[in-house]
């Protein structure tokens, strides 16, 4: 018996010291939160503990952590520190940002649901006013299919962009298909003006780099801006100090020009410029595989969503192909 006792005690002690998987997970997530520089971090930690005490599943805990962490990082990046200043436009900007990164619509919906749950918790904790969610937050999420800007509206939009920096920025998006986050994060070392290239070494969605090219009008606009910009700034497009322009500022600039052009009711967003780029190249005959590389899509099925040709393009393609058939270039000379 005396020899068995230590073994029994050791087993009991090991069981007592063994943590439940959910406890291990929440400890890990809270440790990650503690290392982050986020606004309202104490409320984030409190919320995660609340989710754990309510016995939420590990998958729910991870989803809540990711969604709230991404939003708070985005919120802080827009220059806001106090969560009590939050507005509906902040949520709209975040959702648009996630879409712009190429996140699937189902994932965006999940993140929005997690974010609203977090905000409800803050209301219950008297951190936020209940009036904030009084009407409920039913954001109009972007369509699954990308939306291009009407050519006439593109001309109308750019006719009112008179600021040299802003014109270079938005023309760059239209002519390269870059994501707004990629353009705002561009550094001077990424530009190759002589070879008319921009090197994107780290994509927002993956670690694969890619090259995009400068059209004549985009090159002209960029050169104009480069003559004006301060040479000491590391970012191509910069705000105050040495920092680049934040996403919300870029978005607000686009909205400003939409209003100036009388297009604010059309439902266009800044990432519609990327969609327009893709649609126009496909309509001009670019192969899907080439467009995939320019857009930085890992899966060509994502690129295939853009393959919606206009009626005019379909008409032209039909008569081009039929002319070839009628000339005997393809079997079918009846």
mmCIF file of C-alpha atoms in Angstrom:
data_model
loop_
_atom_site.group_PDB
_atom_site.id
_atom_site.type_symbol
_atom_site.label_atom_id
_atom_site.label_comp_id
_atom_site.label_asym_id
_atom_site.label_seq_id
_atom_site.Cartn_x
_atom_site.Cartn_y
_atom_site.Cartn_z
ATOM 1 C CA UNK A 1 0.000 0.000 0.000
ATOM 2 C CA UNK A 2 2.790 2.379 0.883
ATOM 3 C CA UNK A 3 4.227 1.920 -2.606
ATOM 4 C CA UNK A 4 0.886 2.525 -4.316
ATOM 5 C CA UNK A 5 0.041 5.722 -2.422
ATOM 6 C CA UNK A 6 2.485 8.018 -4.249
ATOM 7 C CA UNK A 7 1.245 6.760 -7.629
ATOM 8 C CA UNK A 8 -2.387 7.483 -6.712
ATOM 9 C CA UNK A 9 -1.493 10.925 -5.371
ATOM 10 C CA UNK A 10 0.536 11.717 -8.453
ATOM 11 C CA UNK A 11 -2.383 10.741 -10.685
ATOM 12 C CA UNK A 12 -4.797 12.897 -8.711
ATOM 13 C CA UNK A 13 -2.403 15.830 -8.820
ATOM 14 C CA UNK A 14 -1.868 15.504 -12.574
ATOM 15 C CA UNK A 15 -5.635 15.447 -13.159
ATOM 16 C CA UNK A 16 -6.112 18.469 -10.958
ATOM 17 C CA UNK A 17 -3.388 20.399 -12.757
ATOM 18 C CA UNK A 18 -4.623 19.441 -16.217
ATOM 19 C CA UNK A 19 -6.543 22.373 -17.737
ATOM 20 C CA UNK A 20 -9.782 22.071 -19.643
ATOM 21 C CA UNK A 21 -9.229 22.768 -23.387
ATOM 22 C CA UNK A 22 -11.498 25.834 -23.224
ATOM 23 C CA UNK A 23 -9.498 27.203 -20.276
ATOM 24 C CA UNK A 24 -6.265 26.691 -22.197
ATOM 25 C CA UNK A 25 -7.733 28.458 -25.223
ATOM 26 C CA UNK A 26 -9.047 31.482 -23.333
ATOM 27 C CA UNK A 27 -5.709 31.838 -21.537
ATOM 28 C CA UNK A 28 -3.960 31.780 -24.907
ATOM 29 C CA UNK A 29 -6.336 34.345 -26.436
ATOM 30 C CA UNK A 30 -6.099 36.686 -23.449
ATOM 31 C CA UNK A 31 -2.317 36.469 -23.613
ATOM 32 C CA UNK A 32 -2.473 37.506 -27.280
ATOM 33 C CA UNK A 33 -4.768 40.426 -26.414
ATOM 34 C CA UNK A 34 -2.361 41.622 -23.729
ATOM 35 C CA UNK A 35 0.434 41.920 -26.299
ATOM 36 C CA UNK A 36 -1.613 44.000 -28.742
ATOM 37 C CA UNK A 37 -1.772 47.782 -28.908
ATOM 38 C CA UNK A 38 -5.516 48.270 -29.252
ATOM 39 C CA UNK A 39 -8.032 50.899 -28.157
ATOM 40 C CA UNK A 40 -10.475 49.683 -25.473
ATOM 41 C CA UNK A 41 -8.288 46.653 -24.811
ATOM 42 C CA UNK A 42 -9.637 46.263 -21.258
ATOM 43 C CA UNK A 43 -13.196 45.889 -22.606
ATOM 44 C CA UNK A 44 -11.975 43.359 -25.144
ATOM 45 C CA UNK A 45 -10.402 41.258 -22.379
ATOM 46 C CA UNK A 46 -13.536 41.564 -20.261
ATOM 47 C CA UNK A 47 -15.690 40.467 -23.175
ATOM 48 C CA UNK A 48 -13.566 37.395 -23.917
ATOM 49 C CA UNK A 49 -13.759 36.304 -20.262
ATOM 50 C CA UNK A 50 -17.523 36.792 -20.415
ATOM 51 C CA UNK A 51 -17.743 34.553 -23.502
ATOM 52 C CA UNK A 52 -15.712 31.871 -21.738
ATOM 53 C CA UNK A 53 -17.844 31.999 -18.582
ATOM 54 C CA UNK A 54 -20.931 31.569 -20.773
ATOM 55 C CA UNK A 55 -19.385 28.261 -21.948
ATOM 56 C CA UNK A 56 -19.121 29.210 -25.605
ATOM 57 C CA UNK A 57 -17.484 26.666 -27.880
ATOM 58 C CA UNK A 58 -13.793 27.057 -28.826
ATOM 59 C CA UNK A 59 -14.729 27.904 -32.417
ATOM 60 C CA UNK A 60 -16.992 30.711 -31.202
ATOM 61 C CA UNK A 61 -14.257 32.049 -28.931
ATOM 62 C CA UNK A 62 -11.767 32.108 -31.797
ATOM 63 C CA UNK A 63 -14.238 33.781 -34.148
ATOM 64 C CA UNK A 64 -15.113 36.426 -31.543
ATOM 65 C CA UNK A 65 -11.444 37.106 -30.857
ATOM 66 C CA UNK A 66 -10.542 37.501 -34.539
ATOM 67 C CA UNK A 67 -13.551 39.686 -35.381
ATOM 68 C CA UNK A 68 -13.208 42.085 -32.450
ATOM 69 C CA UNK A 69 -9.413 42.227 -32.722
ATOM 70 C CA UNK A 70 -9.560 43.146 -36.418
ATOM 71 C CA UNK A 71 -12.184 45.818 -35.805
ATOM 72 C CA UNK A 72 -10.345 47.423 -32.881
ATOM 73 C CA UNK A 73 -7.106 47.455 -34.883
ATOM 74 C CA UNK A 74 -8.956 49.079 -37.784
ATOM 75 C CA UNK A 75 -10.699 51.537 -35.452
ATOM 76 C CA UNK A 76 -7.399 52.538 -33.853
ATOM 77 C CA UNK A 77 -5.775 52.826 -37.270
ATOM 78 C CA UNK A 78 -8.384 55.401 -38.258
ATOM 79 C CA UNK A 79 -7.090 57.667 -35.493
ATOM 80 C CA UNK A 80 -9.768 56.952 -32.887
ATOM 81 C CA UNK A 81 -8.856 55.811 -29.386
ATOM 82 C CA UNK A 82 -12.052 56.128 -27.351
ATOM 83 C CA UNK A 83 -14.662 53.498 -28.180
ATOM 84 C CA UNK A 84 -17.375 55.851 -26.934
ATOM 85 C CA UNK A 85 -16.836 57.856 -30.126
ATOM 86 C CA UNK A 86 -17.883 54.934 -32.307
ATOM 87 C CA UNK A 87 -20.381 55.654 -35.088
ATOM 88 C CA UNK A 88 -22.233 53.559 -37.628
ATOM 89 C CA UNK A 89 -19.884 54.839 -40.307
ATOM 90 C CA UNK A 90 -17.005 53.132 -38.456
ATOM 91 C CA UNK A 91 -18.747 49.783 -38.821
ATOM 92 C CA UNK A 92 -19.539 50.447 -42.464
ATOM 93 C CA UNK A 93 -15.911 51.368 -43.150
ATOM 94 C CA UNK A 94 -14.686 48.196 -41.422
ATOM 95 C CA UNK A 95 -17.044 45.954 -43.393
ATOM 96 C CA UNK A 96 -16.006 47.649 -46.625
ATOM 97 C CA UNK A 97 -12.359 47.198 -45.665
ATOM 98 C CA UNK A 98 -12.848 43.463 -45.090
ATOM 99 C CA UNK A 99 -14.579 43.130 -48.454
ATOM 100 C CA UNK A 100 -11.776 45.051 -50.105
ATOM 101 C CA UNK A 101 -9.288 42.531 -48.741
ATOM 102 C CA UNK A 102 -11.138 39.823 -50.652
ATOM 103 C CA UNK A 103 -12.709 38.209 -47.581
ATOM 104 C CA UNK A 104 -15.604 35.869 -48.418
ATOM 105 C CA UNK A 105 -19.081 37.298 -47.876
ATOM 106 C CA UNK A 106 -19.982 34.539 -45.399
ATOM 107 C CA UNK A 107 -16.921 35.420 -43.309
ATOM 108 C CA UNK A 108 -17.791 39.122 -43.415
ATOM 109 C CA UNK A 109 -21.293 38.325 -42.161
ATOM 110 C CA UNK A 110 -19.838 36.276 -39.310
ATOM 111 C CA UNK A 111 -17.491 39.091 -38.333
ATOM 112 C CA UNK A 112 -20.328 41.591 -38.377
ATOM 113 C CA UNK A 113 -22.444 39.326 -36.135
ATOM 114 C CA UNK A 114 -19.533 38.920 -33.689
ATOM 115 C CA UNK A 115 -18.955 42.659 -33.677
ATOM 116 C CA UNK A 116 -22.606 43.446 -32.948
ATOM 117 C CA UNK A 117 -22.549 40.933 -30.070
ATOM 118 C CA UNK A 118 -19.508 42.758 -28.666
ATOM 119 C CA UNK A 119 -21.293 46.112 -28.937
ATOM 120 C CA UNK A 120 -24.374 44.718 -27.177
ATOM 121 C CA UNK A 121 -22.092 43.577 -24.362
ATOM 122 C CA UNK A 122 -20.639 47.087 -24.061
ATOM 123 C CA UNK A 123 -24.150 48.532 -23.863
ATOM 124 C CA UNK A 124 -25.020 46.107 -21.070
ATOM 125 C CA UNK A 125 -21.838 47.211 -19.301
ATOM 126 C CA UNK A 126 -22.907 50.882 -19.671
ATOM 127 C CA UNK A 127 -19.857 51.599 -21.796
ATOM 128 C CA UNK A 128 -21.928 52.600 -24.828
ATOM 129 C CA UNK A 129 -25.329 54.222 -25.053
ATOM 130 C CA UNK A 130 -28.234 51.958 -25.956
ATOM 131 C CA UNK A 131 -29.259 54.483 -28.599
ATOM 132 C CA UNK A 132 -26.317 53.342 -30.684
ATOM 133 C CA UNK A 133 -28.064 50.082 -31.573
ATOM 134 C CA UNK A 134 -31.615 51.336 -31.204
ATOM 135 C CA UNK A 135 -32.364 50.953 -34.910
ATOM 136 C CA UNK A 136 -30.265 47.848 -35.190
ATOM 137 C CA UNK A 137 -27.285 47.578 -37.489
ATOM 138 C CA UNK A 138 -28.298 46.081 -40.791
ATOM 139 C CA UNK A 139 -25.507 47.061 -43.070
ATOM 140 C CA UNK A 140 -25.997 46.542 -46.754
ATOM 141 C CA UNK A 141 -23.193 44.131 -47.466
ATOM 142 C CA UNK A 142 -21.665 44.275 -50.946
ATOM 143 C CA UNK A 143 -23.008 41.854 -53.544
ATOM 144 C CA UNK A 144 -21.306 38.513 -53.969
ATOM 145 C CA UNK A 145 -20.689 39.494 -57.582
ATOM 146 C CA UNK A 146 -18.301 42.428 -58.026
ATOM 147 C CA UNK A 147 -19.765 45.678 -59.263
ATOM 148 C CA UNK A 148 -18.060 47.855 -61.845
ATOM 149 C CA UNK A 149 -18.632 51.584 -62.225
ATOM 150 C CA UNK A 150 -20.503 52.704 -65.325
ATOM 151 C CA UNK A 151 -18.017 54.219 -67.856
ATOM 152 C CA UNK A 152 -19.922 57.508 -67.956
ATOM 153 C CA UNK A 153 -19.794 57.662 -64.163
ATOM 154 C CA UNK A 154 -16.043 56.962 -64.197
ATOM 155 C CA UNK A 155 -15.516 59.969 -66.466
ATOM 156 C CA UNK A 156 -17.800 62.068 -64.288
ATOM 157 C CA UNK A 157 -15.962 61.033 -61.126
ATOM 158 C CA UNK A 158 -12.472 61.802 -62.402
ATOM 159 C CA UNK A 159 -13.588 65.114 -63.861
ATOM 160 C CA UNK A 160 -14.056 66.443 -60.306
ATOM 161 C CA UNK A 161 -10.842 65.062 -58.753
ATOM 162 C CA UNK A 162 -8.600 68.104 -58.994
ATOM 163 C CA UNK A 163 -6.151 67.317 -56.186
ATOM 164 C CA UNK A 164 -2.921 65.916 -57.675
ATOM 165 C CA UNK A 165 -2.328 63.380 -54.903
ATOM 166 C CA UNK A 166 -5.913 62.133 -54.846
ATOM 167 C CA UNK A 167 -6.101 61.864 -58.622
ATOM 168 C CA UNK A 168 -2.905 59.797 -58.668
ATOM 169 C CA UNK A 169 -4.245 57.530 -55.913
ATOM 170 C CA UNK A 170 -7.634 56.783 -57.452
ATOM 171 C CA UNK A 171 -6.314 56.517 -61.004
ATOM 172 C CA UNK A 172 -3.773 54.021 -59.687
ATOM 173 C CA UNK A 173 -6.611 51.905 -58.267
ATOM 174 C CA UNK A 174 -8.541 52.089 -61.534
ATOM 175 C CA UNK A 175 -5.582 51.199 -63.766
ATOM 176 C CA UNK A 176 -3.762 48.589 -61.657
ATOM 177 C CA UNK A 177 -6.570 46.798 -59.826
ATOM 178 C CA UNK A 178 -4.738 47.218 -56.531
ATOM 179 C CA UNK A 179 -6.682 47.015 -53.300
ATOM 180 C CA UNK A 180 -7.035 50.338 -51.506
ATOM 181 C CA UNK A 181 -5.039 48.952 -48.582
ATOM 182 C CA UNK A 182 -2.212 47.981 -50.923
ATOM 183 C CA UNK A 183 -2.126 51.410 -52.547
ATOM 184 C CA UNK A 184 -2.129 53.252 -49.223
ATOM 185 C CA UNK A 185 0.688 51.016 -47.986
ATOM 186 C CA UNK A 186 2.917 51.646 -51.008
ATOM 187 C CA UNK A 187 6.431 52.845 -50.303
ATOM 188 C CA UNK A 188 8.723 54.643 -52.702
ATOM 189 C CA UNK A 189 10.930 51.561 -52.908
ATOM 190 C CA UNK A 190 7.982 49.639 -54.399
ATOM 191 C CA UNK A 191 7.818 51.908 -57.455
ATOM 192 C CA UNK A 192 9.738 51.228 -60.656
ATOM 193 C CA UNK A 193 8.841 54.244 -62.748
ATOM 194 C CA UNK A 194 11.358 53.495 -65.505
ATOM 195 C CA UNK A 195 9.897 50.038 -66.200
ATOM 196 C CA UNK A 196 6.347 51.197 -65.365
ATOM 197 C CA UNK A 197 5.895 48.613 -62.632
ATOM 198 C CA UNK A 198 4.831 48.453 -59.008
ATOM 199 C CA UNK A 199 6.118 45.576 -56.902
ATOM 200 C CA UNK A 200 3.713 44.312 -54.260
ATOM 201 C CA UNK A 201 5.873 42.072 -52.156
ATOM 202 C CA UNK A 202 3.269 41.142 -49.560
ATOM 203 C CA UNK A 203 -0.369 40.745 -50.468
ATOM 204 C CA UNK A 204 -3.077 41.487 -47.904
ATOM 205 C CA UNK A 205 -4.521 38.009 -48.311
ATOM 206 C CA UNK A 206 -1.423 35.885 -48.799
ATOM 207 C CA UNK A 207 2.346 35.984 -48.712
ATOM 208 C CA UNK A 208 2.696 35.847 -52.507
ATOM 209 C CA UNK A 209 4.070 38.926 -54.174
ATOM 210 C CA UNK A 210 2.983 40.242 -57.554
ATOM 211 C CA UNK A 211 3.692 42.987 -60.068
ATOM 212 C CA UNK A 212 1.168 45.455 -61.475
ATOM 213 C CA UNK A 213 1.746 47.824 -64.368
ATOM 214 C CA UNK A 214 1.257 51.532 -64.987
ATOM 215 C CA UNK A 215 -0.885 52.699 -67.907
ATOM 216 C CA UNK A 216 -0.057 55.964 -69.677
ATOM 217 C CA UNK A 217 -2.576 58.042 -67.725
ATOM 218 C CA UNK A 218 -1.685 56.444 -64.381
ATOM 219 C CA UNK A 219 2.029 56.970 -65.047
ATOM 220 C CA UNK A 220 1.426 60.624 -65.912
ATOM 221 C CA UNK A 221 -0.631 61.168 -62.736
ATOM 222 C CA UNK A 222 1.965 59.443 -60.548
ATOM 223 C CA UNK A 223 4.814 61.494 -62.025
ATOM 224 C CA UNK A 224 2.903 64.711 -61.326
ATOM 225 C CA UNK A 225 2.410 63.686 -57.715
ATOM 226 C CA UNK A 226 6.031 62.590 -57.282
ATOM 227 C CA UNK A 227 7.176 66.067 -58.286
ATOM 228 C CA UNK A 228 5.033 67.606 -55.556
ATOM 229 C CA UNK A 229 5.435 65.138 -52.688
ATOM 230 C CA UNK A 230 8.002 65.566 -49.926
ATOM 231 C CA UNK A 231 11.051 63.492 -50.775
ATOM 232 C CA UNK A 232 11.704 62.497 -47.158
ATOM 233 C CA UNK A 233 8.421 60.598 -46.792
ATOM 234 C CA UNK A 234 8.722 56.797 -47.109
ATOM 235 C CA UNK A 235 5.118 56.252 -48.246
ATOM 236 C CA UNK A 236 3.982 57.205 -51.737
ATOM 237 C CA UNK A 237 0.724 58.565 -50.302
ATOM 238 C CA UNK A 238 1.147 59.993 -46.823
ATOM 239 C CA UNK A 239 -0.777 61.834 -44.162
ATOM 240 C CA UNK A 240 0.603 63.537 -41.087
ATOM 241 C CA UNK A 241 4.126 62.737 -40.013
ATOM 242 C CA UNK A 242 5.780 59.833 -41.788
ATOM 243 C CA UNK A 243 2.717 57.607 -41.686
ATOM 244 C CA UNK A 244 0.699 56.519 -44.684
ATOM 245 C CA UNK A 245 -2.926 57.492 -45.187
ATOM 246 C CA UNK A 246 -5.266 55.299 -43.120
ATOM 247 C CA UNK A 247 -8.062 53.343 -44.772
ATOM 248 C CA UNK A 248 -10.926 55.417 -43.372
ATOM 249 C CA UNK A 249 -9.318 58.611 -44.703
ATOM 250 C CA UNK A 250 -8.930 57.072 -48.160
ATOM 251 C CA UNK A 251 -12.539 55.920 -48.062
ATOM 252 C CA UNK A 252 -13.768 59.353 -46.969
ATOM 253 C CA UNK A 253 -11.845 60.991 -49.811
ATOM 254 C CA UNK A 254 -13.583 58.731 -52.309
ATOM 255 C CA UNK A 255 -16.993 59.509 -50.793
ATOM 256 C CA UNK A 256 -16.191 63.230 -50.999
ATOM 257 C CA UNK A 257 -15.546 63.012 -54.733
ATOM 258 C CA UNK A 258 -18.630 60.860 -55.289
ATOM 259 C CA UNK A 259 -20.714 63.614 -53.691
ATOM 260 C CA UNK A 260 -18.961 66.292 -55.717
ATOM 261 C CA UNK A 261 -19.754 64.355 -58.901
ATOM 262 C CA UNK A 262 -23.369 63.783 -57.847
ATOM 263 C CA UNK A 263 -22.841 60.009 -57.667
ATOM 264 C CA UNK A 264 -23.345 59.448 -53.939
ATOM 265 C CA UNK A 265 -26.687 57.681 -54.492
ATOM 266 C CA UNK A 266 -25.228 55.128 -56.921
ATOM 267 C CA UNK A 267 -23.906 52.867 -54.160
ATOM 268 C CA UNK A 268 -20.307 52.915 -55.400
ATOM 269 C CA UNK A 269 -17.481 52.149 -52.982
ATOM 270 C CA UNK A 270 -13.759 52.643 -53.388
ATOM 271 C CA UNK A 271 -13.156 48.974 -54.211
ATOM 272 C CA UNK A 272 -15.514 49.355 -57.196
ATOM 273 C CA UNK A 273 -12.457 50.857 -58.932
ATOM 274 C CA UNK A 274 -10.758 47.456 -58.659
ATOM 275 C CA UNK A 275 -13.869 45.754 -60.013
ATOM 276 C CA UNK A 276 -13.997 48.230 -62.899
ATOM 277 C CA UNK A 277 -10.365 47.477 -63.749
ATOM 278 C CA UNK A 278 -11.085 43.744 -63.890
ATOM 279 C CA UNK A 279 -14.293 44.061 -65.895
ATOM 280 C CA UNK A 280 -12.741 46.402 -68.461
ATOM 281 C CA UNK A 281 -9.736 44.136 -69.046
ATOM 282 C CA UNK A 282 -11.948 41.085 -69.501
ATOM 283 C CA UNK A 283 -14.171 42.986 -71.912
ATOM 284 C CA UNK A 284 -11.040 43.994 -73.831
ATOM 285 C CA UNK A 285 -10.127 40.331 -74.265
ATOM 286 C CA UNK A 286 -7.614 39.640 -71.478
ATOM 287 C CA UNK A 287 -7.374 35.967 -70.536
ATOM 288 C CA UNK A 288 -8.697 35.015 -67.118
ATOM 289 C CA UNK A 289 -5.335 33.527 -66.097
ATOM 290 C CA UNK A 290 -3.545 36.837 -66.720
ATOM 291 C CA UNK A 291 -6.151 38.815 -64.811
ATOM 292 C CA UNK A 292 -5.855 36.383 -61.911
ATOM 293 C CA UNK A 293 -2.164 37.245 -61.548
ATOM 294 C CA UNK A 294 -2.771 40.995 -61.744
ATOM 295 C CA UNK A 295 -5.484 40.869 -59.088
ATOM 296 C CA UNK A 296 -3.476 38.587 -56.811
ATOM 297 C CA UNK A 297 -6.132 35.879 -56.553
ATOM 298 C CA UNK A 298 -4.932 32.459 -55.439
ATOM 299 C CA UNK A 299 -8.089 30.790 -56.758
ATOM 300 C CA UNK A 300 -9.097 31.463 -60.354
ATOM 301 C CA UNK A 301 -12.738 30.863 -59.390
ATOM 302 C CA UNK A 302 -12.593 34.158 -57.497
ATOM 303 C CA UNK A 303 -11.415 35.868 -60.682
ATOM 304 C CA UNK A 304 -14.134 34.145 -62.673
ATOM 305 C CA UNK A 305 -16.727 36.225 -60.819
ATOM 306 C CA UNK A 306 -15.617 39.161 -62.949
ATOM 307 C CA UNK A 307 -16.327 37.333 -66.192
ATOM 308 C CA UNK A 308 -19.609 39.069 -66.826
ATOM 309 C CA UNK A 309 -19.283 40.586 -70.257
ATOM 310 C CA UNK A 310 -21.461 43.489 -71.333
ATOM 311 C CA UNK A 311 -24.189 42.958 -73.930
ATOM 312 C CA UNK A 312 -22.127 44.967 -76.398
ATOM 313 C CA UNK A 313 -19.090 42.765 -75.850
ATOM 314 C CA UNK A 314 -21.125 39.604 -76.308
ATOM 315 C CA UNK A 315 -22.558 41.051 -79.530
ATOM 316 C CA UNK A 316 -19.100 41.911 -80.843
ATOM 317 C CA UNK A 317 -17.736 38.484 -79.906
ATOM 318 C CA UNK A 318 -20.645 36.765 -81.622
ATOM 319 C CA UNK A 319 -20.187 38.572 -84.938
ATOM 320 C CA UNK A 320 -16.396 38.213 -84.787
ATOM 321 C CA UNK A 321 -16.692 34.456 -84.293
ATOM 322 C CA UNK A 322 -19.498 34.110 -86.843
ATOM 323 C CA UNK A 323 -17.477 36.008 -89.453
ATOM 324 C CA UNK A 324 -14.662 33.494 -88.961
ATOM 325 C CA UNK A 325 -17.083 30.597 -89.381
ATOM 326 C CA UNK A 326 -18.683 32.070 -92.493
ATOM 327 C CA UNK A 327 -15.272 32.592 -94.087
ATOM 328 C CA UNK A 328 -14.605 28.884 -93.711
ATOM 329 C CA UNK A 329 -12.027 29.328 -90.973
ATOM 330 C CA UNK A 330 -13.869 26.778 -88.877
ATOM 331 C CA UNK A 331 -15.904 23.753 -90.007
ATOM 332 C CA UNK A 332 -19.470 24.928 -90.401
ATOM 333 C CA UNK A 333 -19.652 26.360 -93.941
ATOM 334 C CA UNK A 334 -23.168 25.236 -94.704
#
